[in-house]
mmCIF file of C-alpha atoms and ligand atoms in Angstrom:
data_model
loop_
_atom_site.group_PDB
_atom_site.id
_atom_site.type_symbol
_atom_site.label_atom_id
_atom_site.label_comp_id
_atom_site.label_asym_id
_atom_site.label_seq_id
_atom_site.Cartn_x
_atom_site.Cartn_y
_atom_site.Cartn_z
ATOM 1 C CA UNK F 1 -0.035 0.011 -0.635
ATOM 2 C CA UNK F 2 1.367 3.347 -1.287
ATOM 3 C CA UNK F 3 1.508 5.655 1.901
ATOM 4 C CA UNK F 4 0.092 8.187 2.246
ATOM 5 C CA UNK F 5 1.945 12.353 1.922
ATOM 6 C CA UNK F 6 2.924 13.549 4.839
ATOM 7 C CA UNK F 7 1.916 17.405 5.643
ATOM 8 C CA UNK F 8 3.917 19.411 7.219
ATOM 9 C CA UNK F 9 3.018 22.818 8.496
ATOM 10 C CA UNK F 10 1.132 25.268 10.980
ATOM 11 C CA UNK F 11 -2.024 24.525 13.030
ATOM 12 C CA UNK F 12 -3.486 26.377 10.015
ATOM 13 C CA UNK F 13 -4.723 27.555 7.386
ATOM 14 C CA UNK F 14 -1.519 29.362 6.086
ATOM 15 C CA UNK F 15 -0.367 28.578 2.380
ATOM 16 C CA UNK F 16 -1.524 25.228 2.937
ATOM 17 C CA UNK F 17 -5.106 25.156 3.116
ATOM 18 C CA UNK F 18 -5.054 24.791 -0.265
ATOM 19 C CA UNK F 19 -3.282 22.115 -0.805
ATOM 20 C CA UNK F 20 -5.214 20.139 2.043
ATOM 21 C CA UNK F 21 -7.995 21.047 0.129
ATOM 22 C CA UNK F 22 -6.658 19.762 -3.469
ATOM 23 C CA UNK F 23 -5.374 16.132 -1.531
ATOM 24 C CA UNK F 24 -8.755 16.498 -0.289
ATOM 25 C CA UNK F 25 -11.053 17.211 -3.095
ATOM 26 C CA UNK F 26 -8.867 14.528 -5.516
ATOM 27 C CA UNK F 27 -10.049 12.419 -2.083
ATOM 28 C CA UNK F 28 -6.514 11.026 -1.323
ATOM 29 C CA UNK F 29 -6.034 11.210 2.553
ATOM 30 C CA UNK F 30 -2.537 12.533 3.491
ATOM 31 C CA UNK F 31 -1.187 13.163 7.501
ATOM 32 C CA UNK F 32 0.015 15.872 8.865
ATOM 33 C CA UNK F 33 2.204 17.043 11.295
ATOM 34 C CA UNK F 34 2.066 20.431 13.035
ATOM 35 C CA UNK F 35 4.057 22.740 13.917
ATOM 36 C CA UNK F 36 3.668 24.518 17.269
ATOM 37 C CA UNK F 37 7.228 24.874 18.722
ATOM 38 C CA UNK F 38 10.424 26.533 17.662
ATOM 39 C CA UNK F 39 12.095 24.014 18.359
ATOM 40 C CA UNK F 40 10.688 22.543 15.885
ATOM 41 C CA UNK F 41 11.108 24.379 13.046
ATOM 42 C CA UNK F 42 14.842 24.178 14.623
ATOM 43 C CA UNK F 43 14.755 20.436 14.137
ATOM 44 C CA UNK F 44 12.845 20.479 9.983
ATOM 45 C CA UNK F 45 15.382 23.378 9.156
ATOM 46 C CA UNK F 46 18.304 21.264 10.748
ATOM 47 C CA UNK F 47 17.303 18.341 8.786
ATOM 48 C CA UNK F 48 17.538 20.303 5.903
ATOM 49 C CA UNK F 49 14.544 18.771 3.820
ATOM 50 C CA UNK F 50 13.078 22.657 3.802
ATOM 51 C CA UNK F 51 14.836 23.606 0.315
ATOM 52 C CA UNK F 52 14.570 28.164 0.823
ATOM 53 C CA UNK F 53 14.077 26.787 4.990
ATOM 54 C CA UNK F 54 10.453 27.370 4.054
ATOM 55 C CA UNK F 55 7.419 25.639 4.228
ATOM 56 C CA UNK F 56 4.741 24.414 3.644
ATOM 57 C CA UNK F 57 6.608 20.437 3.149
ATOM 58 C CA UNK F 58 4.939 17.507 1.408
ATOM 59 C CA UNK F 59 6.379 14.319 1.608
ATOM 60 C CA UNK F 60 5.090 12.529 -1.613
ATOM 61 C CA UNK F 61 6.377 9.650 -3.759
ATOM 62 C CA UNK F 62 9.429 9.494 -2.009
ATOM 63 C CA UNK F 63 9.767 12.947 -2.941
ATOM 64 C CA UNK F 64 10.293 15.487 -0.334
ATOM 65 C CA UNK F 65 8.316 18.712 -1.925
ATOM 66 C CA UNK F 66 8.087 23.044 -0.907
ATOM 67 C CA UNK F 67 7.221 26.326 -3.066
ATOM 68 C CA UNK F 68 3.125 25.775 -2.379
ATOM 69 C CA UNK F 69 2.440 26.106 -5.982
ATOM 70 C CA UNK F 70 4.916 24.008 -7.505
ATOM 71 C CA UNK F 71 2.723 21.403 -5.107
ATOM 72 C CA UNK F 72 -0.106 21.815 -6.389
ATOM 73 C CA UNK F 73 0.574 21.904 -9.943
ATOM 74 C CA UNK F 74 1.797 18.517 -8.750
ATOM 75 C CA UNK F 75 -0.884 18.604 -7.507
ATOM 76 C CA UNK F 76 -3.788 18.750 -9.766
ATOM 77 C CA UNK F 77 -0.873 16.819 -12.333
ATOM 78 C CA UNK F 78 -0.984 13.551 -10.206
ATOM 79 C CA UNK F 79 -5.295 14.079 -9.996
ATOM 80 C CA UNK F 80 -5.840 15.080 -13.691
ATOM 81 C CA UNK F 81 -6.869 17.899 -11.936
ATOM 82 C CA UNK F 82 -4.847 20.088 -14.748
ATOM 83 C CA UNK F 83 -7.301 20.176 -17.948
ATOM 84 C CA UNK F 84 -6.343 17.979 -21.217
ATOM 85 C CA UNK F 85 -3.812 20.258 -22.792
ATOM 86 C CA UNK F 86 -1.707 22.995 -22.655
ATOM 87 C CA UNK F 87 -4.392 25.250 -23.337
ATOM 88 C CA UNK F 88 -6.064 24.220 -20.794
ATOM 89 C CA UNK F 89 -3.718 23.903 -18.207
ATOM 90 C CA UNK F 90 -2.152 27.660 -18.396
ATOM 91 C CA UNK F 91 -5.914 28.731 -17.929
ATOM 92 C CA UNK F 92 -6.514 26.648 -15.404
ATOM 93 C CA UNK F 93 -3.165 27.811 -13.733
ATOM 94 C CA UNK F 94 -3.676 31.243 -14.471
ATOM 95 C CA UNK F 95 -6.990 31.123 -12.290
ATOM 96 C CA UNK F 96 -5.927 29.745 -10.227
ATOM 97 C CA UNK F 97 -2.711 31.976 -9.468
ATOM 98 C CA UNK F 98 -5.269 35.275 -8.791
ATOM 99 C CA UNK F 99 -7.752 32.526 -5.662
ATOM 100 C CA UNK F 100 -4.676 32.035 -4.300
ATOM 101 C CA UNK F 101 -3.005 35.900 -4.667
ATOM 102 C CA UNK F 102 -7.133 36.425 -3.285
ATOM 103 C CA UNK F 103 -6.573 34.479 -0.077
ATOM 104 C CA UNK F 104 -2.803 35.309 0.520
ATOM 105 C CA UNK F 105 -4.360 39.168 1.301
ATOM 106 C CA UNK F 106 -6.280 37.255 3.711
ATOM 107 C CA UNK F 107 -3.929 35.131 5.548
ATOM 108 C CA UNK F 108 -1.719 37.790 6.096
ATOM 109 C CA UNK F 109 -3.793 40.187 7.029
ATOM 110 C CA UNK F 110 -4.770 37.965 10.294
ATOM 111 C CA UNK F 111 -0.839 38.688 10.980
ATOM 112 C CA UNK F 112 -2.088 42.473 11.061
ATOM 113 C CA UNK F 113 -2.276 44.983 14.253
ATOM 114 C CA UNK F 114 -5.793 44.778 15.007
ATOM 115 C CA UNK F 115 -6.670 48.414 14.037
ATOM 116 C CA UNK F 116 -5.129 47.701 11.168
ATOM 117 C CA UNK F 117 -7.224 43.714 10.762
ATOM 118 C CA UNK F 118 -11.067 44.370 10.588
ATOM 119 C CA UNK F 119 -9.858 47.500 7.921
ATOM 120 C CA UNK F 120 -7.667 44.819 5.790
ATOM 121 C CA UNK F 121 -9.864 42.514 5.288
ATOM 122 C CA UNK F 122 -12.983 44.582 5.089
ATOM 123 C CA UNK F 123 -10.573 45.851 2.337
ATOM 124 C CA UNK F 124 -10.002 41.940 0.809
ATOM 125 C CA UNK F 125 -14.130 41.934 1.196
ATOM 126 C CA UNK F 126 -14.748 45.336 -1.389
ATOM 127 C CA UNK F 127 -11.801 43.420 -3.741
ATOM 128 C CA UNK F 128 -13.375 40.056 -4.526
ATOM 129 C CA UNK F 129 -17.035 41.625 -5.448
ATOM 130 C CA UNK F 130 -15.038 44.047 -7.156
ATOM 131 C CA UNK F 131 -11.867 42.536 -9.168
ATOM 132 C CA UNK F 132 -12.119 38.645 -8.636
ATOM 133 C CA UNK F 133 -16.035 37.812 -9.055
ATOM 134 C CA UNK F 134 -16.767 39.772 -11.450
ATOM 135 C CA UNK F 135 -14.282 38.175 -14.227
ATOM 136 C CA UNK F 136 -14.992 34.043 -12.205
ATOM 137 C CA UNK F 137 -18.818 35.927 -12.750
ATOM 138 C CA UNK F 138 -17.517 35.903 -16.200
ATOM 139 C CA UNK F 139 -15.923 33.528 -17.431
ATOM 140 C CA UNK F 140 -18.933 30.639 -15.383
ATOM 141 C CA UNK F 141 -21.664 33.094 -18.007
ATOM 142 C CA UNK F 142 -19.123 32.869 -21.823
ATOM 143 C CA UNK F 143 -18.178 29.301 -21.473
ATOM 144 C CA UNK F 144 -21.754 27.889 -20.632
ATOM 145 C CA UNK F 145 -20.820 24.899 -18.028
ATOM 146 C CA UNK F 146 -20.111 23.060 -14.821
ATOM 147 C CA UNK F 147 -16.972 24.156 -15.022
ATOM 148 C CA UNK F 148 -13.829 26.785 -14.984
ATOM 149 C CA UNK F 149 -12.939 24.947 -17.871
ATOM 150 C CA UNK F 150 -13.052 22.571 -21.274
ATOM 151 C CA UNK F 151 -16.088 20.849 -19.717
ATOM 152 C CA UNK F 152 -14.908 18.834 -15.745
ATOM 153 C CA UNK F 153 -13.807 19.301 -12.691
ATOM 154 C CA UNK F 154 -10.628 21.045 -11.952
ATOM 155 C CA UNK F 155 -8.164 22.713 -9.032
ATOM 156 C CA UNK F 156 -9.219 26.181 -10.932
ATOM 157 C CA UNK F 157 -13.119 24.451 -8.544
ATOM 158 C CA UNK F 158 -11.214 23.494 -6.082
ATOM 159 C CA UNK F 159 -9.912 26.763 -5.366
ATOM 160 C CA UNK F 160 -12.337 29.187 -6.508
ATOM 161 C CA UNK F 161 -14.968 27.090 -4.196
ATOM 162 C CA UNK F 162 -12.545 27.782 -1.540
ATOM 163 C CA UNK F 163 -11.607 31.382 -1.906
ATOM 164 C CA UNK F 164 -15.512 31.811 -2.127
ATOM 165 C CA UNK F 165 -15.861 30.317 1.846
ATOM 166 C CA UNK F 166 -13.423 31.997 2.984
ATOM 167 C CA UNK F 167 -14.677 35.814 1.513
ATOM 168 C CA UNK F 168 -18.219 34.230 2.801
ATOM 169 C CA UNK F 169 -16.894 35.007 6.415
ATOM 170 C CA UNK F 170 -15.935 38.154 5.879
ATOM 171 C CA UNK F 171 -19.388 39.345 3.998
ATOM 172 C CA UNK F 172 -21.741 36.649 4.428
ATOM 173 C CA UNK F 173 -24.202 38.599 1.376
ATOM 174 C CA UNK F 174 -20.582 38.687 -0.735
ATOM 175 C CA UNK F 175 -21.824 36.542 -3.511
ATOM 176 C CA UNK F 176 -25.874 37.846 -3.542
ATOM 177 C CA UNK F 177 -24.998 40.105 -6.804
ATOM 178 C CA UNK F 178 -22.702 37.334 -8.504
ATOM 179 C CA UNK F 179 -26.191 34.444 -9.924
ATOM 180 C CA UNK F 180 -23.890 32.204 -11.560
ATOM 181 C CA UNK F 181 -20.571 32.041 -9.102
ATOM 182 C CA UNK F 182 -23.562 30.900 -6.716
ATOM 183 C CA UNK F 183 -25.265 27.810 -8.634
ATOM 184 C CA UNK F 184 -20.880 27.243 -8.797
ATOM 185 C CA UNK F 185 -21.016 26.789 -4.840
ATOM 186 C CA UNK F 186 -23.928 24.520 -4.350
ATOM 187 C CA UNK F 187 -22.898 22.951 -7.469
ATOM 188 C CA UNK F 188 -18.502 22.545 -6.368
ATOM 189 C CA UNK F 189 -19.968 21.857 -3.227
ATOM 190 C CA UNK F 190 -21.654 18.891 -3.087
ATOM 191 C CA UNK F 191 -18.717 16.937 -5.783
ATOM 192 C CA UNK F 192 -18.992 13.891 -2.939
ATOM 193 C CA UNK F 193 -14.952 14.359 -1.901
ATOM 194 C CA UNK F 194 -15.479 18.110 -0.919
ATOM 195 C CA UNK F 195 -18.822 17.604 0.889
ATOM 196 C CA UNK F 196 -17.351 15.796 2.952
ATOM 197 C CA UNK F 197 -14.482 17.611 3.540
ATOM 198 C CA UNK F 198 -16.919 20.496 4.511
ATOM 199 C CA UNK F 199 -18.338 18.500 6.750
ATOM 200 C CA UNK F 200 -17.018 19.182 10.402
ATOM 201 C CA UNK F 201 -13.966 16.968 11.535
ATOM 202 C CA UNK F 202 -12.079 16.993 8.557
ATOM 203 C CA UNK F 203 -8.732 18.037 7.614
ATOM 204 C CA UNK F 204 -10.102 21.338 6.540
ATOM 205 C CA UNK F 205 -8.242 23.953 9.746
ATOM 206 C CA UNK F 206 -10.604 27.081 10.812
ATOM 207 C CA UNK F 207 -9.993 30.824 10.100
ATOM 208 C CA UNK F 208 -6.908 31.969 11.274
ATOM 209 C CA UNK F 209 -7.603 33.416 15.237
ATOM 210 C CA UNK F 210 -4.728 35.032 17.943
ATOM 211 C CA UNK F 211 -3.564 32.241 19.164
ATOM 212 C CA UNK F 212 -2.091 30.513 15.747
ATOM 213 C CA UNK F 213 -1.348 34.295 14.953
ATOM 214 C CA UNK F 214 1.100 34.407 18.691
ATOM 215 C CA UNK F 215 2.140 30.817 18.043
ATOM 216 C CA UNK F 216 3.736 31.723 13.808
ATOM 217 C CA UNK F 217 4.978 34.198 15.528
ATOM 218 C CA UNK F 218 6.602 32.579 17.845
ATOM 219 C CA UNK F 219 8.263 30.316 15.342
ATOM 220 C CA UNK F 220 9.301 32.344 12.498
ATOM 221 C CA UNK F 221 10.617 35.155 14.932
ATOM 222 C CA UNK F 222 8.454 38.709 13.515
HETATM 223 N N1 GSH W 301 7.397 30.815 -1.903
HETATM 224 C C1 GSH W 301 7.059 30.204 -1.084
HETATM 225 C C2 GSH W 301 6.619 30.779 0.792
HETATM 226 C C3 GSH W 301 6.782 30.885 1.808
HETATM 227 C C4 GSH W 301 6.567 31.358 2.812
HETATM 228 O O1 GSH W 301 6.340 32.158 3.395
HETATM 229 N N2 GSH W 301 6.508 30.391 3.990
HETATM 230 C C5 GSH W 301 6.260 31.680 5.067
HETATM 231 C C6 GSH W 301 5.289 30.333 6.314
HETATM 232 S S1 GSH W 301 3.117 30.680 5.507
HETATM 233 C C7 GSH W 301 7.995 30.900 6.090
HETATM 234 O O2 GSH W 301 8.083 28.993 5.871
HETATM 235 N N3 GSH W 301 8.509 31.486 6.922
HETATM 236 C C8 GSH W 301 10.027 31.349 6.688
HETATM 237 C C9 GSH W 301 10.449 32.439 6.466
HETATM 238 O O3 GSH W 301 10.996 33.064 5.166
HETATM 239 O O4 GSH W 301 11.896 32.180 7.126
HETATM 240 C C10 GSH W 301 5.771 29.373 -1.145
HETATM 241 O O5 GSH W 301 4.825 29.183 -1.182
HETATM 242 O O6 GSH W 301 5.484 28.432 -0.837
#
């Protein structure tokens, strides 16, 4: 039996969450080692397995991988979520990079001083509504299919749902003007592997709280 992929990151979303989503959507079981102390992080650094001294890191198929984007594209290709040809793949990359940018803005806002945090999050929600979601609504309209690329479920769909749910945590009515995105959300949320991942008790992580921020700060010394 093949060993399960093993993920090394903090006990929170950050840059690892999209990797969790992609594995879960592909129906792949995975293990996690959560880094909770500076000593644990130093030990990983000393092992020399963190290519640039950074996480996320994952062990899969006899390899040690770092760099979020590289990991996601490997997984997308491995689990047939990366389009049928180069033209589909590059569109999946563009859409996924857009949602990664949006989600990174949300992840980084958690580390801002309390006085700036609320304002930053409100600005990101606004940017989602004015820059990102209109684009995806139009893509769905022009493409006229259930999925963003081709007529097949891909990494781009998984990540757009992840981003929608994240922005809805900031503003529950953010999709009110986007009829096709509302239907997309329902459709993709009902794919069995995703439905399972959305249930309580899955490996999906909650939004960052002050404890998470404190732990990460104390480990990374910033
Ligand atoms: N380009 C890298 C950035 C990784 C990154 O910045 N990781 C942070 C944690 S989320 C880290 O390890 N920071 C420690 C450091 O840069 O020394 C990726 O996308 O994976």
